[in-house]
Structure formats: structure tokens, C-alpha cells
PDB file of C-alpha atoms in Angstrom:
ATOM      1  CA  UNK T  18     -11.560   0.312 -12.092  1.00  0.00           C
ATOM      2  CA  UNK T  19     -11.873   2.074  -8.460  1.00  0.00           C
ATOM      3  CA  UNK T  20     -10.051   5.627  -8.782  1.00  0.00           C
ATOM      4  CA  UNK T  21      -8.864   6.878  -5.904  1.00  0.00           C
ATOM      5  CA  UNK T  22      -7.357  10.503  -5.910  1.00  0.00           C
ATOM      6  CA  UNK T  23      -4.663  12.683  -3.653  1.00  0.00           C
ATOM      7  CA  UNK T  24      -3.857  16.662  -3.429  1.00  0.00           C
ATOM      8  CA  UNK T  25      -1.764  17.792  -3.375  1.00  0.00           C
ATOM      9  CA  UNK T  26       0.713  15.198  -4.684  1.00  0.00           C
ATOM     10  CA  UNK T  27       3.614  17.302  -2.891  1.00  0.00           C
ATOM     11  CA  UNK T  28       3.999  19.986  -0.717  1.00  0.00           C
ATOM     12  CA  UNK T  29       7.166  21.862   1.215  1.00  0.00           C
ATOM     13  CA  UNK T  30       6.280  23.238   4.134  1.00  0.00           C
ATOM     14  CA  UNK T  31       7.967  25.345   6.869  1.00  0.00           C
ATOM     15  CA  UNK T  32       8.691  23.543  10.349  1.00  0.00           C
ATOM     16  CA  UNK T  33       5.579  24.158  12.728  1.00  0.00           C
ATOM     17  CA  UNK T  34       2.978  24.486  10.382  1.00  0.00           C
ATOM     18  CA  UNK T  35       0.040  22.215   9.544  1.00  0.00           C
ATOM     19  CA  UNK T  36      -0.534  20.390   6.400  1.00  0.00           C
ATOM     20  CA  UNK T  37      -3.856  19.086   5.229  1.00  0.00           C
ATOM     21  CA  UNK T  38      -3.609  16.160   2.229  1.00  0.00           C
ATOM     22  CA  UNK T  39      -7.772  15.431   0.968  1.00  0.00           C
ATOM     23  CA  UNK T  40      -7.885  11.697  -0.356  1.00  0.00           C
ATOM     24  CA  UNK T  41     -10.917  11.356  -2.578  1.00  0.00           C
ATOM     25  CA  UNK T  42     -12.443   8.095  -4.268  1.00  0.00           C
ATOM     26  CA  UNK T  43     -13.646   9.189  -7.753  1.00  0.00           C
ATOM     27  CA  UNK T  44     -16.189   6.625  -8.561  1.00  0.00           C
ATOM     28  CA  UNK T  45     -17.390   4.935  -5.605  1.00  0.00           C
ATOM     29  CA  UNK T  46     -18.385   5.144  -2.690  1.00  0.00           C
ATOM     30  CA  UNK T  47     -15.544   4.265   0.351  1.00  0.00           C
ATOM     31  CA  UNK T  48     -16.855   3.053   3.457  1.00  0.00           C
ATOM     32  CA  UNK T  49     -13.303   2.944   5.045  1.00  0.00           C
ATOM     33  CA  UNK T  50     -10.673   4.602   4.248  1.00  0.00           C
ATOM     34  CA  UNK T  51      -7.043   3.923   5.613  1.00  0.00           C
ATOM     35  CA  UNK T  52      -3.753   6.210   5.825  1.00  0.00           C
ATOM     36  CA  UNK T  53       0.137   4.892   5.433  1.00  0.00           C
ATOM     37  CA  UNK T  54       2.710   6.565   5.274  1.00  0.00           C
ATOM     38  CA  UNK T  55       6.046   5.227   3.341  1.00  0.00           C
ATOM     39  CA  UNK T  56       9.884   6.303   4.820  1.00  0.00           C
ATOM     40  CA  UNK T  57      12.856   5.896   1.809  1.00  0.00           C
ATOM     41  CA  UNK T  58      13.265   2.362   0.890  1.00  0.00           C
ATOM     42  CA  UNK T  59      10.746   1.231   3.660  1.00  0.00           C
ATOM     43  CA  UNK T  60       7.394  -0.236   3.323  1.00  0.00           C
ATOM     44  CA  UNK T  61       4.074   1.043   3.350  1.00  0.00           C
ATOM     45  CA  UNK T  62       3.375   1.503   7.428  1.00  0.00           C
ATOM     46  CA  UNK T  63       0.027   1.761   8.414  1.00  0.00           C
ATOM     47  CA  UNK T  64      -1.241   5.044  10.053  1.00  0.00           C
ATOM     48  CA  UNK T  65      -4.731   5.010  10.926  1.00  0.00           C
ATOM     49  CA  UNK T  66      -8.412   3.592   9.559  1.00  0.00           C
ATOM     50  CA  UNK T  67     -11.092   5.622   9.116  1.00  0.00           C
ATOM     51  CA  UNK T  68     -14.540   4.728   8.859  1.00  0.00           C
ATOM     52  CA  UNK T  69     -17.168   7.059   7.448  1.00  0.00           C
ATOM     53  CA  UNK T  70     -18.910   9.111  10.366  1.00  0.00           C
ATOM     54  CA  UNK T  71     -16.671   7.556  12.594  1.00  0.00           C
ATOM     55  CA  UNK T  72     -13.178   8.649  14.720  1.00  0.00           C
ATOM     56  CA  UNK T  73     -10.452   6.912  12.904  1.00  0.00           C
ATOM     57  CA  UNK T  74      -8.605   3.900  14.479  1.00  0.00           C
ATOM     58  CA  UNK T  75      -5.105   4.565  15.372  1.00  0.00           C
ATOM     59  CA  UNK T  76      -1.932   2.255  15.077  1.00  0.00           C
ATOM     60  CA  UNK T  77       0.190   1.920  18.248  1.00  0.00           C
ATOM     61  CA  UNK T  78       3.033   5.280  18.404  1.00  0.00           C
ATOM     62  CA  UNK T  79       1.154   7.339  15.941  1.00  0.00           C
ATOM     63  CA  UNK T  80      -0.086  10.572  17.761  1.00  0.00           C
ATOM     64  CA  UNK T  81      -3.891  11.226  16.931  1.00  0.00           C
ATOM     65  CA  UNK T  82      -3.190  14.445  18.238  1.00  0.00           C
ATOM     66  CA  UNK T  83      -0.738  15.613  15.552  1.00  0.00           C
ATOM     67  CA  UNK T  84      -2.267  13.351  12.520  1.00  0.00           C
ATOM     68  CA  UNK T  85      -6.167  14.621  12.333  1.00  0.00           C
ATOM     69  CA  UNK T  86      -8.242  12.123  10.504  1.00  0.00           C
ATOM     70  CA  UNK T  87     -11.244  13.443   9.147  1.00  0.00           C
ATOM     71  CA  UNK T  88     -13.706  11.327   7.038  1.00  0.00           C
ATOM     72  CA  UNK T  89     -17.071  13.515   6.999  1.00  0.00           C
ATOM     73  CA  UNK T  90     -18.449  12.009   3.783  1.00  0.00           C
ATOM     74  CA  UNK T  91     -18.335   8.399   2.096  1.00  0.00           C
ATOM     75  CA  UNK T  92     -15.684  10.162  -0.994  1.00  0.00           C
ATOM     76  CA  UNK T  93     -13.607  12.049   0.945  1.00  0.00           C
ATOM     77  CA  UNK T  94     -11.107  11.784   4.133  1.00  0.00           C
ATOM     78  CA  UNK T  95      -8.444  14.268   4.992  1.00  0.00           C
ATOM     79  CA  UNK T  96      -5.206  13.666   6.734  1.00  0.00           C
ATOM     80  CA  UNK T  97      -4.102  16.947   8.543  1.00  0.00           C
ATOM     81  CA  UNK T  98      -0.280  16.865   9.788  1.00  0.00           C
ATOM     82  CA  UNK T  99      -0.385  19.522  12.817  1.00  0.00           C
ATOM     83  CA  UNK T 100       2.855  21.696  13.645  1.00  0.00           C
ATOM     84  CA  UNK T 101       4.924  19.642  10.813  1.00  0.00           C
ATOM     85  CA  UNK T 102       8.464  18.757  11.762  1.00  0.00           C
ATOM     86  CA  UNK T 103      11.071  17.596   9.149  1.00  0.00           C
ATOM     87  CA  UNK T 104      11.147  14.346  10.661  1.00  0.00           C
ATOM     88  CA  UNK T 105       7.450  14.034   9.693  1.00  0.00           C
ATOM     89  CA  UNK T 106       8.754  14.339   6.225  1.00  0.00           C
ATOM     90  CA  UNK T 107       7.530  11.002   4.300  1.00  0.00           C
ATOM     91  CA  UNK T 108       5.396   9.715   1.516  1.00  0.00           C
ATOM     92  CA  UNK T 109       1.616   9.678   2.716  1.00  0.00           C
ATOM     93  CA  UNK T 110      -0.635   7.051   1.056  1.00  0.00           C
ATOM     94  CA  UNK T 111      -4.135   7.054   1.032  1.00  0.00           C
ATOM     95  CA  UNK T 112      -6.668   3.899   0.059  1.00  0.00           C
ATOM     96  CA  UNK T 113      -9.900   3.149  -0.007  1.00  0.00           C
ATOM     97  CA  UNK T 114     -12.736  -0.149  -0.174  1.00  0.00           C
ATOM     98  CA  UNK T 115     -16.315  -0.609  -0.172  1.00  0.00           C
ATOM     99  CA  UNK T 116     -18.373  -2.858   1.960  1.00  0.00           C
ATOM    100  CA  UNK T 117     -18.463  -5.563   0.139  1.00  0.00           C
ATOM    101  CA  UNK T 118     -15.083  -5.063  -1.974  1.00  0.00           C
ATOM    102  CA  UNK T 119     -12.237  -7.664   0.116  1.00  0.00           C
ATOM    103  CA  UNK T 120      -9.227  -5.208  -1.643  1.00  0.00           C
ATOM    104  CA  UNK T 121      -8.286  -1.857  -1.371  1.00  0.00           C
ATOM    105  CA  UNK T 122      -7.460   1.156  -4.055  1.00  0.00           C
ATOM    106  CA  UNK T 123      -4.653   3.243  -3.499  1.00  0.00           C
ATOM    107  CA  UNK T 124      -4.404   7.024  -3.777  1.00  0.00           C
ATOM    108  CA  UNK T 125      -0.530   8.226  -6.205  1.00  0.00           C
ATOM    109  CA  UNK T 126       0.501   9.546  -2.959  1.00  0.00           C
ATOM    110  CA  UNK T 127       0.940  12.811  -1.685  1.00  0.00           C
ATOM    111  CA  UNK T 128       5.146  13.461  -0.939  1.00  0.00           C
ATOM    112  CA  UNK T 129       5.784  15.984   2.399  1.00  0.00           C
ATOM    113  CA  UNK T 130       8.986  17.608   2.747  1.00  0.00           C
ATOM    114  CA  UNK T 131       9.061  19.908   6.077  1.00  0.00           C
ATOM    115  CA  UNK T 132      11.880  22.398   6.189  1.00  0.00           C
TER     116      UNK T 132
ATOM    117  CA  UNK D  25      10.818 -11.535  13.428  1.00  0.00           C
ATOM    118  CA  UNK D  26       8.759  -9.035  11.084  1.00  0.00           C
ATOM    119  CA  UNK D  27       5.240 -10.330  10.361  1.00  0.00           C
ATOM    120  CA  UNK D  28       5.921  -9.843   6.709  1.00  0.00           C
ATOM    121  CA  UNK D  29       9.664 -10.872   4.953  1.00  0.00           C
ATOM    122  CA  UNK D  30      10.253  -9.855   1.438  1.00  0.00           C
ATOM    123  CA  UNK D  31      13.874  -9.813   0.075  1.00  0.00           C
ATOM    124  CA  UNK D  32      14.264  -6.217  -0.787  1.00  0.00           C
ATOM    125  CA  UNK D  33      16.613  -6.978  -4.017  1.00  0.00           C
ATOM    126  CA  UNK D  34      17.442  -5.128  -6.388  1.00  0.00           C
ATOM    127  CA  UNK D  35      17.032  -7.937  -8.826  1.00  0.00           C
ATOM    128  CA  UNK D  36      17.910  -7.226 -12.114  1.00  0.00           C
ATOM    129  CA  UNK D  37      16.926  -9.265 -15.304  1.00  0.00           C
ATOM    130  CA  UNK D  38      17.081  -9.293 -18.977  1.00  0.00           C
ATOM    131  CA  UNK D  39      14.142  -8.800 -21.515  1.00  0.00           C
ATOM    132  CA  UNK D  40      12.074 -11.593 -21.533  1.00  0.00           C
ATOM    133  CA  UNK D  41      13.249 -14.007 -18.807  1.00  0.00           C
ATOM    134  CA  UNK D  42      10.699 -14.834 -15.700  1.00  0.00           C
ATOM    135  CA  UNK D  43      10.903 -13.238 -13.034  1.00  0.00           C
ATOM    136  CA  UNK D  44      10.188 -14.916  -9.415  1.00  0.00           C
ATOM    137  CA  UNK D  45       9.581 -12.847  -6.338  1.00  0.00           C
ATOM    138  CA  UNK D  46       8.573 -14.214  -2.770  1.00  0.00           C
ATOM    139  CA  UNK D  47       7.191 -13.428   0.862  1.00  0.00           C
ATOM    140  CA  UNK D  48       7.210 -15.373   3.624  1.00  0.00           C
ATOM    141  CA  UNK D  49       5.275 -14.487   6.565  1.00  0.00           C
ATOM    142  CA  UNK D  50       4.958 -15.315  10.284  1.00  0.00           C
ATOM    143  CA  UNK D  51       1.025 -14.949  10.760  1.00  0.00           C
ATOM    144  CA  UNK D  52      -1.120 -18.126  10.275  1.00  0.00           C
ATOM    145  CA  UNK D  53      -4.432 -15.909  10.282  1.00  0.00           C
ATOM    146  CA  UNK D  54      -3.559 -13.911   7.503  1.00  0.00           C
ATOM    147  CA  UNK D  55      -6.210 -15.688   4.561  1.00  0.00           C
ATOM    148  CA  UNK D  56      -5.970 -12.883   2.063  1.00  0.00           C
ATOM    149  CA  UNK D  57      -2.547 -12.198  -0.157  1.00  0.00           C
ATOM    150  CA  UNK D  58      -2.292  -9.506  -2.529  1.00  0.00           C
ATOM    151  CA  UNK D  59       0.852  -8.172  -4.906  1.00  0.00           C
ATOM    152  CA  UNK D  60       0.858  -4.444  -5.760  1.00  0.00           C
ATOM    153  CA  UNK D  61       3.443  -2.815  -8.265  1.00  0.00           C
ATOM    154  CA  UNK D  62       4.511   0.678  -7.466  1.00  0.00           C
ATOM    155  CA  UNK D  63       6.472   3.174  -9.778  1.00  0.00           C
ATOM    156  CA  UNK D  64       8.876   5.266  -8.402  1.00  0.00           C
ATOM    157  CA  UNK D  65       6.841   7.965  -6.300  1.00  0.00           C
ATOM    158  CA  UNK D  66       4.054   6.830  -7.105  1.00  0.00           C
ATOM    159  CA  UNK D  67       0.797   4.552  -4.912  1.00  0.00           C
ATOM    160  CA  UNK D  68       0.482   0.894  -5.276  1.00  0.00           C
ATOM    161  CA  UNK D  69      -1.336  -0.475  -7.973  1.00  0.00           C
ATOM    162  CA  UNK D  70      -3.380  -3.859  -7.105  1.00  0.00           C
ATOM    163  CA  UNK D  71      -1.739  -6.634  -9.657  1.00  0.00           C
ATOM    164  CA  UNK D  72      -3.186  -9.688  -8.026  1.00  0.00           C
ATOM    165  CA  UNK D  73      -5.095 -10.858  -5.119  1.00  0.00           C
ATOM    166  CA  UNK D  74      -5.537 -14.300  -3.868  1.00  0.00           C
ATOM    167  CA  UNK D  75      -7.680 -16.050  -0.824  1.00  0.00           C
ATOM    168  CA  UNK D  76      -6.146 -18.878   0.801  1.00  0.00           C
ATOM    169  CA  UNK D  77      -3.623 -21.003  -0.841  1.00  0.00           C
ATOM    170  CA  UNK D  78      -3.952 -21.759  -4.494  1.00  0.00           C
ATOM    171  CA  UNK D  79      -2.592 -20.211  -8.103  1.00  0.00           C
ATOM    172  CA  UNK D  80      -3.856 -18.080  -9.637  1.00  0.00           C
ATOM    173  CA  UNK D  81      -3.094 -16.361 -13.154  1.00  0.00           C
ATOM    174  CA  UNK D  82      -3.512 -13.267 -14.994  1.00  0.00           C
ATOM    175  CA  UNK D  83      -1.782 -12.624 -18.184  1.00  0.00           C
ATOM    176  CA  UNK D  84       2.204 -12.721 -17.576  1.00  0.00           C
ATOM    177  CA  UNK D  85       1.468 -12.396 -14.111  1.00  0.00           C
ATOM    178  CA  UNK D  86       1.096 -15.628 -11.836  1.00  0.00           C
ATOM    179  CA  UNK D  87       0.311 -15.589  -7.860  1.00  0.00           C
ATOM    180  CA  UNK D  88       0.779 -18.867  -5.691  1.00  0.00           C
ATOM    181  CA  UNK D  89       0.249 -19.084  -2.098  1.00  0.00           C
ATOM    182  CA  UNK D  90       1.055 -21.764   0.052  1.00  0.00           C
ATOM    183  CA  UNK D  91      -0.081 -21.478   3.591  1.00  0.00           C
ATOM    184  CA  UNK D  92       1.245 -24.520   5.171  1.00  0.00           C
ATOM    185  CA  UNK D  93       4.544 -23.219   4.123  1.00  0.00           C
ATOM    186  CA  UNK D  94       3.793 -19.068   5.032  1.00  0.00           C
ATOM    187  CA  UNK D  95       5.439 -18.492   1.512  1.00  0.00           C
ATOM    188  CA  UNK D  96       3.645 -16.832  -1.571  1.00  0.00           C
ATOM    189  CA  UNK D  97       4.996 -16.022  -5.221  1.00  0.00           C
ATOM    190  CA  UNK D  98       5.024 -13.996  -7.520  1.00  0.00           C
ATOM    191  CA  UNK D  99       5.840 -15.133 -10.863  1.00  0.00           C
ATOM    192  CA  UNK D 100       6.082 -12.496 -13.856  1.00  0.00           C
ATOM    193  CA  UNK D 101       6.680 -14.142 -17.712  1.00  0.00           C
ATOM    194  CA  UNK D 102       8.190 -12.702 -20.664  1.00  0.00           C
ATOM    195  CA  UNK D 103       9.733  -9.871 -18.880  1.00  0.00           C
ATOM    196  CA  UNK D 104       9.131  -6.205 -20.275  1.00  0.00           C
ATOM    197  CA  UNK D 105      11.534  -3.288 -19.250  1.00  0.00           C
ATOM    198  CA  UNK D 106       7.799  -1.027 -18.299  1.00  0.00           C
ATOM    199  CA  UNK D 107       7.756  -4.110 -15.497  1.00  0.00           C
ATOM    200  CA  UNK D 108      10.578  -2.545 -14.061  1.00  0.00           C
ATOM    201  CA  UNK D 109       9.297  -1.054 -10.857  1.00  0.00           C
ATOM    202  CA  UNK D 110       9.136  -2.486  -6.434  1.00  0.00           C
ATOM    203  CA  UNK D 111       6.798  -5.303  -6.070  1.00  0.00           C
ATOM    204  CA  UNK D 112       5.134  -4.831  -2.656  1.00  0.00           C
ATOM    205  CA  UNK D 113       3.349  -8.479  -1.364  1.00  0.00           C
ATOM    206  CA  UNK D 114       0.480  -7.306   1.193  1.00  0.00           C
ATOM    207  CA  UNK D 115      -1.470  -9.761   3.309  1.00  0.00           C
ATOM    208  CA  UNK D 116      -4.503  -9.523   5.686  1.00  0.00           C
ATOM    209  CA  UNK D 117      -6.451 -11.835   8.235  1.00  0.00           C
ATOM    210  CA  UNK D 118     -10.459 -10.404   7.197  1.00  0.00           C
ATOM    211  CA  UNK D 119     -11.234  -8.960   4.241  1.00  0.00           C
ATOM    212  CA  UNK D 120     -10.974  -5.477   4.018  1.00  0.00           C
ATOM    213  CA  UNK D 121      -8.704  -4.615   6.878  1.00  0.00           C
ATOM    214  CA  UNK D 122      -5.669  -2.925   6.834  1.00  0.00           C
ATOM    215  CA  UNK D 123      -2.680  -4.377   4.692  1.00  0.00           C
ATOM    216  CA  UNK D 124       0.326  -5.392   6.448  1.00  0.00           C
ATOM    217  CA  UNK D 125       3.304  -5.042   3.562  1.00  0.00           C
ATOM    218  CA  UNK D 126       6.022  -6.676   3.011  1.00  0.00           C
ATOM    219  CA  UNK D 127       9.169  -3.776   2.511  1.00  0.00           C
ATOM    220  CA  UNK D 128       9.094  -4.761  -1.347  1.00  0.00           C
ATOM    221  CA  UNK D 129      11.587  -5.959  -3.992  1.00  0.00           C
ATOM    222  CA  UNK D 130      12.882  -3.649  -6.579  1.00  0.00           C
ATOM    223  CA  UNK D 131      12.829  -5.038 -10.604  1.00  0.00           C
ATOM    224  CA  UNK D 132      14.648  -3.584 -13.349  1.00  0.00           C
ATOM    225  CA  UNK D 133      14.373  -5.495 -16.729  1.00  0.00           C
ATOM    226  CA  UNK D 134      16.745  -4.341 -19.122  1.00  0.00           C
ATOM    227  CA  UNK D 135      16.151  -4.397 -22.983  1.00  0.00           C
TER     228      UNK D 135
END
């Protein structure tokens, strides 16, 4: 099946500085790629969609200006977290789809804990 | 009302007994219904994906969704304790759009 891949899968951070989590699909090719992120017992919220060679697609109250999408090539999109603050602490999710695939592959995750 | 309602349990079970889990949901548009089991601290893993209303089966694992009524189902047989995990039900209105997820139910099946 479609791998999709994270790194890091955690990372603790001092408040203020910026964190950069790579999503990667392993054996295809993603066309779009989408961020969530995931609070303690909460569902899966969805960030932002990013389509290769394109500027991502923001949901309503998340800042584009503190979460940097980048999606430069059809296997890999980064999410950069700018000046981290603890409340930005959370479980980031990355997944990915093909044109022509209707479902999307998820990414284990990549767990940010700002001090 | 949240677009997406999913009872967030826990629901706890014995060995081998069947398992039901449900979403309702508020958006007549959405056309595409998925379940995804995720491990603690861990990402979603695709179980089952439906279009439109219907059943469908795989294994232990049986989806129904029933538009006119906004309500789909997830039904698990034979109940193993490695099924023990939060079911997440995720829905969308086009294929290959963004999910919207239900919170998810938490399983434990004990041996």
C-alpha cells in the first residue's frame, strides 16, 4: 500500500524557535498533500492543503504566517512552525493522495512539545 | 451542531463479541465515508472507505452508510484485544478533499 513517511516523529523545542517537520510519500507520487494537527483527546483538525507547485490553502484561524507550507516536489511537503510557542504544542499529521486516488494516506505523526 | 458527531466512548468489550461504532453527521453533500483506526500516538490507518450509502465488508470489519438518515457504522466481528485502539469516522463532499473527522471512539477488547 501507499507509504507515507514523517521526521522527525518528535521534537522538544525551546519557546521562539522554528520547527520544520518533512512529510514524504515513499512510493508514489502525491499531488496534494494536506496538514492536521491533533490536540489531546480531540480530533484530527485540518490545517492547510497543499498542492504541488502551488501556495497551500489555508483553513479559517490558522496563521499562514507562522505555519510555512512548502510542497516543492510531488514526494515531499514540509510544515515549518515559526517562533514555536507551547501552546503550539500538538500532534501534527501529515497525508497524502494522487490524482486519481478518492482516499488519503496518513503520515505516524510527528509529536511537538514547545517549552 | 458539529458537522461530524461520534460518541467519544471509551467502550470496552470482551474477546470476541461485535463491536458497533457510529457517526452521525449534519452535511448532506458529504458522498464519501471512510473509518481509520489509530494506535496510541500514532497516524490513522485507512480501514474502510465507502461512496454513498450501501455496506460494505472486509474481513471482521463491516461499513454501512445510510444517507437519508446522516448515520454510518462501523461494525467489527470476533473482537481481538490488537483491535483495541480510537476509531476515527472521516467524511468528504469530492473525492480527494480534505477529511472532516469525527473526534473518535476509543476500543479496548479485553482477553
Amino acid at each position: 500500500g501507499a507509504v507515507v513517511s514523517q521526521h522527525p516523529s518528535w521534537v522538544i523545542c525551546k519557546s521562539g524557535t522554528s520547527v520544520k517537520i518533512e512529510c514524504r510519500s515513499l512510493d508514489f507520487q502525491a499531488t496534494t498533500m494536506f496538514w492536521y494537527r491533533q490536540f489531546p483527546k480531540q480530533s484530527l483538525m485540518l490545517m492547510a492543503t497543499s498542492n504541488e507547485g502551488s501556495k497551500a490553502t489555508y483553513e479559517q484561524g490558522v496563521e499562514k504566517d507562522k505555519f510555512l507550507i512548502n510542497h516543492a516536489s510531488l514526494t515531499l511537503s514540509t510544515l515549518t512552525v515559526t517562533s514555536a510557542h507551547p501552546e503550539d504544542s500538538s500532534f501534527y499529521i501529515c497525508s497524502a493522495r494522487w490524482d486519481s486516488q478518492e482516499t488519503q494516506y496518513f503520515g505516524p505523526g510527528t509529536r511537538l512539545l514547545v517549552l | 451542531q458539529k458537522e461530524v458527531e461520534q460518541d467519544p466512548g471509551p467502550l470496552s468489550v470482551p474477546e470476541g463479541a461485535i463491536v458497533s461504532l457510529n457517526c452521525t453527521y449534519s452535511n448532506s453533500a458529504f458522498q464519501y465515508f471512510m473509518w481509520y483506526r489509530q494506535y496510541s500516538r500514532k497516524g490513522p490507518e485507512l480501514l474502510m472507505y465507502t461512496y454513498s450509502s450501501g455496506n460494505k465488508e472486509d474481513g471482521r470489519f463491516t461499513a454501512q452508510v445510510d444517507k437519508s438518515s446522516k448515520y454510518i457504522s462501523l461494525f467489527i466481528r470476533d473482537s481481538q484485544p490488537s483491535d483495541s485502539a480510537t476509531y476515527l469516522c472521516a467524511m468528504s463532499n469530492q473525492a480527494g478533499t480534505a477529511l472532516i473527522f469525527g473526534k473518535g471512539t476509543t476500543l479496548s477488547v479485553s482477553s
